[in-house]
Amino acid sequence: MSVTHGTTTTAGPVPGDTPPEATSATGDAHRHSAGIEAVGRVARAVLPVTGVLSDPTQLRTYECDGLAHYRVTPALVVLPETTEQLAAVVRACAAHGVPFVARGSGTGLSGGALPRADGVLVVTSRMRTIREVRRADQRAVVEPGVINLAVTRAVTGEGYYYAPDPSSQQICSIGGNLAENSGGAHCLKYGFTSNHVLGAELVTPQGDVVALGGLAPDSPGYDLLGTVVGSEGTLGIATTAVVRLVRLPEEVRTLLVGFRSTDDAGAATSAIIGAGIVPAAIEMMDALAIEAAEAAVHCDYPAGAGAVLVIELDGAAVEVEHEYAQVERFCTEHGAFELRPATDAAERALIWKGRKSAFAAVGRISPDYIVQDGVIPRTALPEVLRAIAELSSSSGVRVANVFHAGDGNLHPLVLFDDAQPGAGKAAEQVSGAILDLCINHGGSITGEHGVGVDKAAYMPRMFSDDDLDTMQLVRCAFDPDGISNPGKLFPTPRLCGEVPGKRKHAHPLVEAGLADAF
Amino acid sequence: MVHSTGETRQQLPPEEPPGTGAQAHGPVPVGTPAVRPAFDTEHPPSAALIGDCVHCGFCLPTCPTYTLWGEEMDSPRGRIDLMKAGLEGAPLSDTMVQHFDACLGCMACVTACPSGVQYDELIEATRVQVERHHQRPAGQRALRAAIFALFPYKRRLRAMRGPLRAYQASGLSGMLRRSKVLDRLAPTLAAMEALAPPLERREKLPERVPAVGQRRAVVGMLTGCVQGEFFPAVNAATARVLAAEGCDVLIPRRQGCCGALSVHNGRQEEAERFARATVDAFERAGVQTVVVNAAGCGSSMKEYADLLADDPAYAERAARFAASVRDVSELLAELGTVAPRHPVDMTVAYHDACHLAHAQGVRAQPRALLREIPGLQLREIADPEICCGSAGIWNVLNPEPARELGDRKARTIADTGAELLVTANPGCLMQVASSLERQGTRIGLAHTVEVLDASIRGIPVRGLGIQR
């Protein structure tokens, strides 16, 4: 293993944006530090003494989230325990023009919680109370720091669970899930976070506390909740979420299938979905990803497999039984050489453990890696996978593939060793080329990890300037001063002027009378 | 321990301000103007091992301090960040030390880590550096000195027995606990007092306990310090069970502390001394297998190869010794059961001691042994991977958070509805016993071998709180 994983102590250049530190190095530095001091005073007045961190040693441990490639030490960290405390800090930020970044458990994979050197990191890890479980209504009211899996654990005894299941579900927070519109293996059938959040309490970038949505399934008027879910912390900080609870299925069948190649596995996937079956999950891992998972958790996947599928069917027993027979047939028809159904809960857990630990497990076979999150139409799977393999062999950069095959959400893991000169650059190029492949096949640059700081530079490849400007109008409606997680999601702050100041000229769309700045 | 062979022992550059008297391995005076990097070059936490961490956060939910406080610097990946800062030249500040010290060393994160980060090696190397270069406040120093002058020495522990027994018999103990005077006066003293189990009559073990029936193995047995003095019945049960399963059990009289407490607290030289003496004692006994019934001791003895790697006279012997160490449940499972079991009609909750489950990977064996007993119903405790807060001497040094962790564990234990709690470490037994008592849960406590012993002999299970 290399000694240099993540030794870049400063952020890698944030493509197309001013690196966050650069701001504090300008003439604004003094003003920022005065602002930070002012916010710090407010925070110390309203928070418990352990809830405000300014010791550089402690601040350093917050310099990155799950994407360790980018690192920025925040100027101040606050750990509020209540909405009121959090709102007071945000109001102080607004009053002094200090940017703030929200963070849950810090497991995000797009750098969405990357701090600002001139800003405050608002960490919700101490807001972790499940306030209410309304079983009859199939709703739970939870604080943002509540761990995803904790919701399920709290209600499984009563026959329910929380459906979105990112691989990091044992530690990622509901607040972070809401910000990133997180997915997971079972989103193929059950949908993303946006399908499971029915209401939220939001602290706006001005520090106001507003309620969006509610316990009822739909609210009249604009779908502001829908706007906020997946907005990556740019529209405020959710301090409560009303989440949907789903009844545990009567029957669950999990099947591990070994294939010689990703082509075969991809074709089997298309055949299953094409036949109208909607499994709870269809996950694919290629040989390199299998190797990593084996090394990490000894999941005992079929030996010699070029790819495995993890297929899970759930629902009414009769239905599962019927679909299971079809799935077996499709797999066999497409060259499966081993079908291994889980016979008990322990076997099922082991199959999933291999899949869910795959990202981190790649640390066993490579010192450094980039996780990509592209989406393609499912039918393009074999072609795109072949193109990725070609990219890999022509560049000499190894790529492991782990992904939600059912909905075409790829997670290529681009492996490199930062200790080798130029390796990081080469990996970034391959990574970028993979995103181009996705876009060219009619897909998207992110399926569930968010854009964050990592993919902001790729937004113009998917959207025209007009598209991006229109998105900025939404952002400015919530955050005219651009202090809520600036530098994320978009390549450059465009409409609201330079962060964190007010804009100087009206946007062309506004001037043309096509749009309004709220 | 981290070892980079070929690296010579280096002194730190002579940059100390004149007159401080700081030596390369001496304490760093607080407030020196020159910024001295946190670690010297003699086995600092390994940069390569630190590099294995990909910052995924999967360790966080299993970390007791993260569970309590929800902050990064008191999580495994946060502490790894701090180690990295130290390697990059950051000073060993009081803040940094505080977060290293707060680590219980339970190793739950090692189990949880998908990237295979060897946090156990990292934190142990860091602790040695902290001991070398950091000076704690006087009160803390005195407490640590007292602990290490007492616990690893059987004779001194034994000398405490009389006064403690008199104290318990007087009934003062219960009164003092109820009045909470001790809690207010000195939380640390209160913690030690509350943790001391009612003393049992010591059963003197012979040097050799012959196998019953056909001899299947010859094993040496570690009696331990706290185990031997506070829980002598556990040692007696261990010897009987091993003998019943066909082992000649040799119990060297001249064995001392294995050094676990020292190694887990960065007191390297002391740990090495204990380790050498332990290797000597069992080599003299001439056994191929060394059996341990205390999880913390077993785990550190299995790591002697690393601990003594730099000592040419012992490196090879230590490696051989380490390979011969087995937890008692591990050995019994390897041998397979021959002694008939009598029914034990009890519901039993099994608590994983961290140094058995996380450090040694021994989880299935004790459960399997318990399940073999007719009539015994085994129940699982929720969140089994979370430490009970004992963690060697951590609960003595950090009584308040330890109590909080103990209370959480006691609640999950009570939720099982079991009549008997079984675990394999004296520290866990003491910690959990005091938490359960504070919470008012009436449940018996016993070591795994005490249950096996009772089943083999067809007598009621002995243990804490059962016959009181």
Coordinates of N, CA, C and O in Angstrom, one line a residue, chain A residues 345-404:
Chain A
A345 N -31.1 -16.4 6.4 CA -30.8 -14.9 6.6 C -29.3 -14.7 6.6 O -28.9 -13.7 6.1
A346 N -28.6 -15.6 7.1 CA -27.1 -15.4 7.2 C -26.5 -15.4 5.8 O -25.6 -14.6 5.5
E347 N -27.0 -16.4 5.0 CA -26.4 -16.4 3.6 C -26.8 -15.2 2.8 O -26.0 -14.6 2.1
R348 N -28.0 -14.7 3.0 CA -28.5 -13.5 2.4 C -27.6 -12.3 2.8 O -27.2 -11.5 2.0
A349 N -27.4 -12.3 4.1 CA -26.6 -11.2 4.6 C -25.2 -11.2 4.0 O -24.6 -10.1 3.7
L350 N -24.6 -12.4 3.9 CA -23.2 -12.5 3.3 C -23.2 -12.1 1.9 O -22.3 -11.4 1.5
I351 N -24.2 -12.4 1.1 CA -24.3 -12.0 -0.3 C -24.3 -10.5 -0.4 O -23.5 -9.9 -1.1
W352 N -25.1 -9.9 0.5 CA -25.2 -8.4 0.5 C -24.0 -7.7 1.0 O -23.6 -6.7 0.6
K353 N -23.4 -8.4 2.0 CA -22.2 -7.8 2.6 C -21.1 -7.6 1.5 O -20.4 -6.6 1.5
G354 N -20.9 -8.7 0.7 CA -20.0 -8.6 -0.4 C -20.2 -7.4 -1.3 O -19.3 -6.6 -1.6
R355 N -21.5 -7.2 -1.6 CA -21.9 -6.1 -2.5 C -21.7 -4.7 -1.8 O -21.2 -3.8 -2.4
K356 N -22.2 -4.7 -0.6 CA -22.3 -3.3 0.1 C -20.9 -2.8 0.6 O -20.8 -1.7 0.8
S357 N -20.0 -3.7 0.8 CA -18.7 -3.3 1.2 C -17.8 -3.1 0.0 O -16.6 -2.7 0.2
A358 N -18.3 -3.2 -1.2 CA -17.4 -3.2 -2.3 C -16.6 -2.0 -2.5 O -15.4 -2.0 -2.8
F359 N -17.2 -0.8 -2.3 CA -16.4 0.4 -2.6 C -15.2 0.5 -1.6 O -14.1 0.7 -2.1
A360 N -15.5 0.4 -0.3 CA -14.4 0.5 0.6 C -13.4 -0.6 0.5 O -12.2 -0.5 0.7
A361 N -13.9 -1.8 0.0 CA -13.1 -3.0 -0.1 C -12.0 -2.8 -1.2 O -11.0 -3.4 -1.1
V362 N -12.3 -1.9 -2.1 CA -11.4 -1.6 -3.2 C -10.1 -1.1 -2.6 O -9.0 -1.2 -3.2
G363 N -10.2 -0.5 -1.4 CA -9.0 -0.1 -0.7 C -8.0 -1.2 -0.5 O -6.8 -1.0 -0.2
R364 N -8.5 -2.4 -0.6 CA -7.6 -3.6 -0.4 C -6.8 -3.9 -1.6 O -5.7 -4.6 -1.5
I365 N -7.3 -3.5 -2.7 CA -6.5 -3.8 -4.0 C -5.9 -2.6 -4.6 O -5.2 -2.8 -5.6
S366 N -6.2 -1.4 -4.1 CA -5.6 -0.2 -4.7 C -5.5 0.9 -3.6 O -6.4 1.0 -2.8
P367 N -4.3 1.6 -3.6 CA -4.2 2.6 -2.6 C -5.2 3.7 -2.7 O -5.6 4.3 -1.8
D368 N -5.5 4.1 -4.0 CA -6.4 5.2 -4.2 C -7.4 4.8 -5.3 O -7.1 4.0 -6.1
Y369 N -8.6 5.4 -5.2 CA -9.5 5.2 -6.3 C -10.5 6.3 -6.4 O -10.7 7.1 -5.4
I370 N -11.2 6.4 -7.5 CA -12.2 7.4 -7.7 C -13.5 6.6 -8.0 O -13.5 5.6 -8.8
V371 N -14.6 6.9 -7.3 CA -15.8 6.2 -7.5 C -16.6 7.1 -8.5 O -16.9 8.3 -8.2
Q372 N -17.0 6.5 -9.6 CA -17.9 7.3 -10.5 C -19.4 6.8 -10.3 O -19.6 5.8 -9.6
D373 N -20.3 7.6 -10.9 CA -21.7 7.4 -10.6 C -22.5 7.7 -11.8 O -23.5 8.4 -11.7
G374 N -22.1 7.2 -12.9 CA -22.8 7.5 -14.1 C -24.1 6.7 -14.3 O -24.2 5.6 -13.8
V375 N -25.0 7.2 -15.1 CA -26.2 6.4 -15.4 C -26.3 6.3 -16.9 O -26.1 7.2 -17.7
I376 N -26.8 5.1 -17.4 CA -27.0 4.9 -18.8 C -28.3 4.1 -18.9 O -28.7 3.5 -18.0
P377 N -28.9 4.2 -20.1 CA -30.1 3.3 -20.3 C -29.6 1.9 -20.2 O -28.5 1.5 -20.7
R378 N -30.4 1.1 -19.6 CA -30.0 -0.3 -19.2 C -29.5 -1.1 -20.5 O -28.6 -1.8 -20.4
T379 N -30.2 -0.8 -21.6 CA -29.9 -1.6 -22.8 C -28.5 -1.3 -23.3 O -27.9 -2.1 -24.1
A380 N -27.9 -0.1 -22.9 CA -26.6 0.2 -23.4 C -25.5 -0.4 -22.5 O -24.3 -0.2 -22.8
L381 N -25.9 -1.2 -21.5 CA -24.9 -1.7 -20.5 C -23.7 -2.5 -21.2 O -22.6 -2.1 -21.0
P382 N -24.0 -3.5 -22.0 CA -22.9 -4.3 -22.5 C -21.9 -3.4 -23.3 O -20.7 -3.5 -23.2
E383 N -22.5 -2.5 -24.1 CA -21.7 -1.6 -25.0 C -20.8 -0.7 -24.2 O -19.6 -0.5 -24.4
V384 N -21.4 0.0 -23.2 CA -20.7 0.9 -22.3 C -19.6 0.1 -21.5 O -18.5 0.6 -21.4
L385 N -20.0 -1.0 -21.0 CA -19.0 -1.8 -20.3 C -17.8 -2.2 -21.1 O -16.6 -2.1 -20.7
R386 N -18.1 -2.5 -22.4 CA -17.0 -2.8 -23.3 C -16.1 -1.6 -23.5 O -14.9 -1.7 -23.5
A387 N -16.7 -0.5 -23.7 CA -16.0 0.8 -24.0 C -15.1 1.1 -22.7 O -14.0 1.6 -22.9
I388 N -15.7 0.9 -21.5 CA -14.9 1.2 -20.3 C -13.7 0.2 -20.3 O -12.6 0.7 -20.0
A389 N -13.9 -1.0 -20.7 CA -12.8 -2.0 -20.7 C -11.7 -1.5 -21.7 O -10.5 -1.6 -21.4
E390 N -12.2 -1.0 -22.8 CA -11.2 -0.5 -23.8 C -10.4 0.7 -23.3 O -9.2 0.8 -23.4
L391 N -11.1 1.6 -22.6 CA -10.5 2.8 -22.0 C -9.4 2.3 -21.0 O -8.3 2.9 -21.0
S392 N -9.8 1.3 -20.2 CA -8.9 0.8 -19.2 C -7.7 0.2 -19.8 O -6.6 0.5 -19.4
S393 N -7.9 -0.6 -20.8 CA -6.7 -1.2 -21.4 C -5.8 -0.3 -22.2 O -4.6 -0.4 -22.1
S394 N -6.4 0.7 -22.8 CA -5.6 1.6 -23.6 C -4.8 2.6 -22.7 O -3.7 3.0 -23.0
S395 N -5.4 2.9 -21.5 CA -4.8 3.9 -20.6 C -3.9 3.2 -19.6 O -3.1 3.8 -18.9
G396 N -4.1 1.9 -19.4 CA -3.4 1.2 -18.3 C -3.9 1.5 -16.9 O -3.3 1.1 -16.0
V397 N -5.1 2.1 -16.9 CA -5.7 2.4 -15.6 C -6.8 1.3 -15.3 O -7.7 1.1 -16.1
R398 N -6.6 0.7 -14.2 CA -7.6 -0.4 -13.9 C -8.9 0.2 -13.4 O -9.0 1.2 -12.7
V399 N -10.0 -0.4 -13.9 CA -11.3 0.0 -13.5 C -12.1 -1.2 -13.0 O -12.3 -2.2 -13.7
A400 N -12.6 -1.1 -11.8 CA -13.5 -2.1 -11.2 C -14.9 -1.6 -11.4 O -15.2 -0.4 -11.2
N401 N -15.8 -2.5 -11.7 CA -17.2 -2.1 -11.9 C -18.2 -2.7 -10.9 O -18.2 -4.0 -10.7
V402 N -18.9 -1.9 -10.2 CA -19.9 -2.3 -9.2 C -21.1 -1.5 -9.5 O -20.9 -0.2 -9.6
F403 N -22.2 -2.1 -9.8 CA -23.3 -1.1 -10.1 C -24.7 -1.7 -9.9 O -24.9 -2.9 -9.8
H404 N -25.6 -0.8 -9.9 CA -27.0 -1.1 -9.9 C -27.5 -1.4 -11.3 O -27.9 -0.5 -12.1

